[in-house]
Amino acid sequence: MGEMNHQDELPLAKVSEVDEAKRQWLQGMRHPVDTVTEPEPAEILAEFIRQHSAAGQLVARAVFLSPPYSVAEEELSVLLENIKQNGDHADIACLTGSQDDYYYSTQAMSENYAAMSLQVVE
């Protein structure tokens, strides 16, 4: 008979267990995310460039140096070098203009389009 009672209580127990599991999962998510993304700003940078390319915009190097990003110059050089070396970011290309370097993703933008955009920007 004890079995039956246990069965009846299950839905309630389940709800709090799910909440608990969800909470732990979210906390679990939060921690690995810190450790995974912290050393990977290059990933964030590449993603940022891809999003702008998808919107038809080049990203000037100066953008990263200015607020709200305010990446330090030497740090930025390292990051952009990492992106260049990393096969995952093979789509990130750079155009050198007269005033700045401009980045775009070849997944979202053709070289011709990027070159035309460069003329417009400068």
XYZ file of N, CA and C in Angstrom:
366
model
N 0.838 -1.196 0.000
C 0.000 0.000 0.000
C 0.877 1.251 0.000
N 1.996 1.147 0.727
C 2.925 2.272 0.767
C 3.322 2.668 -0.649
N 3.454 1.663 -1.523
C 3.827 1.929 -2.911
C 2.872 2.920 -3.558
N 1.567 2.650 -3.398
C 0.551 3.494 -4.030
C 0.707 4.950 -3.604
N 0.852 5.168 -2.287
C 0.974 6.531 -1.784
C 2.145 7.231 -2.450
N 3.218 6.496 -2.524
C 4.426 7.071 -3.104
C 4.130 7.563 -4.520
N 3.398 6.736 -5.258
C 3.035 7.073 -6.633
C 2.237 8.378 -6.653
N 1.304 8.521 -5.729
C 0.454 9.712 -5.699
C 1.270 10.972 -5.460
N 2.303 10.855 -4.681
C 3.074 12.050 -4.333
C 4.038 12.456 -5.453
N 4.247 11.572 -6.374
C 5.279 11.796 -7.378
C 5.198 13.139 -8.103
N 4.024 13.516 -8.634
C 4.004 14.776 -9.398
C 4.584 15.949 -8.624
N 4.230 16.080 -7.362
C 4.747 17.193 -6.564
C 6.258 17.114 -6.442
N 6.723 15.941 -6.068
C 8.160 15.756 -5.890
C 8.871 16.085 -7.204
N 8.262 15.638 -8.288
C 8.868 15.841 -9.603
C 9.097 17.321 -9.884
N 8.092 18.125 -9.594
C 8.190 19.550 -9.897
C 9.403 20.166 -9.220
N 9.555 19.927 -7.931
C 10.678 20.561 -7.242
C 12.001 19.958 -7.718
N 11.977 18.677 -8.032
C 13.203 18.054 -8.541
C 13.613 18.685 -9.867
N 12.642 18.910 -10.717
C 12.936 19.510 -12.012
C 13.524 20.893 -11.796
N 12.894 21.665 -10.903
C 13.409 22.995 -10.601
C 14.849 22.916 -10.140
N 15.072 21.999 -9.222
C 16.405 21.832 -8.646
C 17.391 21.474 -9.770
N 16.984 20.534 -10.591
C 17.851 20.092 -11.686
C 18.127 21.262 -12.621
N 17.066 22.026 -12.893
C 17.212 23.161 -13.794
C 18.179 24.173 -13.197
N 18.006 24.407 -11.909
C 18.846 25.398 -11.256
C 20.307 24.947 -11.329
N 20.525 23.677 -11.045
C 21.903 23.177 -11.069
C 22.453 23.254 -12.484
N 21.586 22.961 -13.440
C 22.018 22.995 -14.827
C 22.410 24.417 -15.208
N 21.592 25.377 -14.791
C 21.893 26.778 -15.097
C 23.182 27.213 -14.426
N 23.347 26.801 -13.164
C 24.584 27.162 -12.465
C 25.750 26.480 -13.157
N 25.530 25.231 -13.517
C 26.564 24.477 -14.218
C 26.909 25.180 -15.515
N 25.875 25.659 -16.189
C 26.078 26.383 -17.438
C 26.932 27.615 -17.181
N 26.597 28.317 -16.118
C 27.267 29.582 -15.872
C 28.766 29.367 -15.666
N 29.117 28.341 -14.903
C 30.538 28.180 -14.598
C 31.371 27.771 -15.808
N 31.002 26.678 -16.476
C 31.805 26.324 -17.644
C 31.859 27.472 -18.645
N 30.767 28.196 -18.793
C 30.777 29.291 -19.756
C 31.896 30.262 -19.404
N 32.036 30.578 -18.136
C 33.120 31.468 -17.712
C 34.462 30.909 -18.166
N 34.693 29.641 -17.833
C 36.009 29.087 -18.111
C 36.210 28.914 -19.610
N 35.133 28.609 -20.331
C 35.288 28.382 -21.762
C 35.459 29.696 -22.514
N 34.636 30.702 -22.194
C 34.703 31.911 -23.009
C 35.808 32.853 -22.575
N 36.210 32.811 -21.325
C 37.243 33.745 -20.866
C 38.460 33.726 -21.792
N 39.083 32.567 -22.005
C 40.291 32.600 -22.839
C 39.973 32.740 -24.322
N 38.677 32.810 -24.675
C 38.338 32.812 -26.096
C 37.712 34.108 -26.601
N 38.306 35.245 -26.294
C 37.740 36.479 -26.849
C 37.832 36.483 -28.373
N 38.759 35.712 -28.917
C 38.896 35.645 -30.376
C 37.591 35.139 -30.985
N 36.971 34.195 -30.294
C 35.690 33.631 -30.719
C 34.624 34.730 -30.768
N 34.610 35.549 -29.725
C 33.637 36.640 -29.610
C 33.877 37.660 -30.726
N 35.137 37.963 -30.945
C 35.528 38.921 -31.981
C 35.081 38.422 -33.358
N 35.364 37.153 -33.625
C 35.013 36.567 -34.920
C 33.496 36.606 -35.119
N 32.771 36.288 -34.064
C 31.307 36.269 -34.106
C 30.768 37.676 -34.387
N 31.384 38.646 -33.740
C 31.009 40.051 -33.901
C 31.186 40.462 -35.368
N 32.325 40.069 -35.937
C 32.620 40.390 -37.336
C 31.600 39.705 -38.252
N 31.271 38.431 -37.943
C 30.290 37.697 -38.765
C 28.929 38.373 -38.743
N 28.512 38.820 -37.558
C 27.196 39.453 -37.448
C 27.147 40.733 -38.276
N 28.221 41.498 -38.231
C 28.249 42.732 -39.020
C 28.269 42.422 -40.515
N 29.013 41.395 -40.894
C 29.060 41.013 -42.306
C 27.677 40.596 -42.782
N 26.963 39.869 -41.938
C 25.614 39.425 -42.291
C 24.716 40.633 -42.525
N 25.007 41.725 -41.820
C 24.234 42.961 -41.976
C 24.829 43.849 -43.075
N 25.857 43.322 -43.765
C 26.453 44.068 -44.873
C 27.426 45.147 -44.439
N 27.995 44.987 -43.237
C 28.917 46.014 -42.746
C 30.308 45.452 -42.503
N 31.301 46.241 -42.845
C 32.683 45.906 -42.497
C 32.900 46.341 -41.053
N 33.845 45.715 -40.383
C 34.181 46.149 -39.025
C 35.579 46.753 -39.052
N 35.669 48.027 -38.741
C 36.969 48.689 -38.693
C 37.698 48.239 -37.436
N 39.000 48.113 -37.547
C 39.809 47.720 -36.396
C 39.576 48.691 -35.234
N 39.371 49.958 -35.571
C 39.175 50.998 -34.555
C 37.963 50.724 -33.664
N 36.980 50.007 -34.226
C 35.764 49.704 -33.449
C 36.126 48.964 -32.163
N 37.056 48.020 -32.277
C 37.426 47.208 -31.110
C 38.214 48.018 -30.082
N 38.884 49.050 -30.567
C 39.719 49.864 -29.675
C 38.895 50.923 -28.951
N 37.697 51.188 -29.472
C 36.852 52.236 -28.890
C 35.823 51.630 -27.942
N 35.286 52.460 -27.040
C 34.193 51.987 -26.196
C 33.028 51.561 -27.097
N 32.167 50.620 -26.714
C 32.180 49.946 -25.408
C 33.175 48.797 -25.310
N 33.894 48.482 -26.391
C 34.780 47.305 -26.364
C 36.116 47.628 -25.717
N 36.717 48.715 -26.152
C 37.963 49.201 -25.559
C 38.999 48.114 -25.316
N 39.269 47.336 -26.350
C 40.317 46.321 -26.246
C 41.657 47.048 -26.375
N 42.630 46.658 -25.564
C 43.953 47.289 -25.652
C 44.600 46.924 -26.989
N 45.347 47.849 -27.535
C 45.972 47.687 -28.856
C 46.752 46.370 -28.976
N 47.626 46.092 -27.980
C 48.464 44.887 -28.105
C 47.621 43.621 -27.947
N 46.578 43.718 -27.134
C 45.688 42.577 -26.944
C 44.938 42.308 -28.251
N 44.509 43.373 -28.889
C 43.769 43.253 -30.142
C 44.639 42.598 -31.219
N 45.895 43.008 -31.285
C 46.808 42.413 -32.273
C 46.907 40.914 -32.068
N 47.016 40.510 -30.808
C 47.118 39.084 -30.483
C 45.830 38.366 -30.888
N 44.695 38.965 -30.546
C 43.400 38.356 -30.867
C 43.226 38.185 -32.373
N 43.554 39.226 -33.106
C 43.371 39.162 -34.557
C 44.332 38.150 -35.174
N 45.500 38.014 -34.573
C 46.474 37.016 -35.017
C 45.909 35.615 -34.747
N 45.309 35.440 -33.561
C 44.688 34.157 -33.200
C 43.608 33.783 -34.202
N 42.812 34.771 -34.563
C 41.734 34.523 -35.518
C 42.327 34.070 -36.848
N 43.407 34.712 -37.258
C 44.052 34.378 -38.525
C 44.580 32.938 -38.502
N 45.151 32.544 -37.373
C 45.770 31.214 -37.255
C 44.736 30.104 -37.077
N 43.553 30.461 -36.588
C 42.579 29.454 -36.197
C 41.702 29.036 -37.372
N 41.731 27.745 -37.684
C 40.935 27.225 -38.795
C 39.445 27.487 -38.653
N 38.960 27.559 -37.417
C 37.536 27.816 -37.181
C 37.128 29.176 -37.716
N 38.098 30.065 -37.796
C 37.787 31.433 -38.214
C 38.354 31.740 -39.600
N 38.469 30.688 -40.408
C 39.063 30.865 -41.738
C 38.250 31.826 -42.598
N 36.985 32.041 -42.214
C 36.119 32.929 -43.008
C 36.376 34.409 -42.727
N 37.129 34.702 -41.655
C 37.370 36.106 -41.312
C 38.516 36.643 -42.172
N 38.202 37.649 -42.965
C 39.204 38.229 -43.859
C 39.424 39.692 -43.500
N 40.555 40.208 -43.937
C 40.909 41.588 -43.611
C 41.185 42.375 -44.890
N 40.674 43.590 -44.935
C 40.981 44.512 -46.030
C 41.728 45.677 -45.420
N 42.801 46.096 -46.050
C 43.515 47.246 -45.521
C 43.129 48.477 -46.322
N 42.539 49.427 -45.631
C 42.155 50.670 -46.289
C 43.217 51.721 -46.034
N 42.969 52.930 -46.460
C 43.962 53.986 -46.253
C 43.962 54.452 -44.797
N 42.803 54.307 -44.113
C 42.726 54.788 -42.734
C 42.768 53.691 -41.681
N 42.388 52.487 -42.071
C 42.277 51.441 -41.059
C 42.231 50.074 -41.734
N 42.308 49.027 -40.909
C 42.064 47.674 -41.401
C 40.590 47.380 -41.164
N 39.984 46.672 -42.099
C 38.567 46.345 -41.975
C 38.400 44.836 -42.065
N 37.538 44.312 -41.216
C 37.345 42.871 -41.154
C 35.949 42.502 -41.606
N 35.866 41.329 -42.237
C 34.553 40.829 -42.653
C 34.618 39.311 -42.738
N 33.445 38.699 -42.835
C 33.366 37.251 -42.956
C 33.031 36.883 -44.391
N 33.851 36.019 -44.981
C 33.612 35.603 -46.361
C 32.374 34.712 -46.461
N 31.857 34.233 -45.320
C 30.618 33.441 -45.335
C 29.455 34.354 -45.715
N 29.533 35.605 -45.267
C 28.397 36.508 -45.417
C 28.612 37.577 -46.481
N 29.856 37.779 -46.885
C 30.160 38.895 -47.773
C 31.182 38.465 -48.816
N 30.946 38.824 -50.061
C 31.931 38.491 -51.091
C 33.075 39.498 -51.018
N 34.187 39.110 -51.594
C 35.351 39.999 -51.599
C 35.021 41.303 -52.341
N 34.286 41.162 -53.440
C 33.899 42.347 -54.220
C 33.049 43.299 -53.404
N 32.081 42.708 -52.712
C 31.181 43.538 -51.910
C 31.968 44.242 -50.806
N 32.878 43.497 -50.194
C 33.694 44.071 -49.124
C 34.535 45.224 -49.672
N 35.108 45.020 -50.849
C 35.937 46.060 -51.462
C 35.100 47.303 -51.779
N 33.865 47.075 -52.239
C 32.980 48.201 -52.518
C 32.616 48.922 -51.224
N 32.330 48.142 -50.201
C 31.983 48.738 -48.908
C 33.130 49.593 -48.399
N 34.336 49.115 -48.637
C 35.520 49.841 -48.185
C 35.569 51.227 -48.839
N 35.293 51.275 -50.143
C 35.279 52.567 -50.852
C 34.282 53.513 -50.200
N 33.121 52.965 -49.851
C 32.059 53.780 -49.255
C 32.492 54.297 -47.883
N 33.078 53.402 -47.088
C 33.454 53.753 -45.718
C 34.542 54.816 -45.703
N 35.516 54.660 -46.595
C 36.626 55.604 -46.585
C 36.314 56.707 -47.573
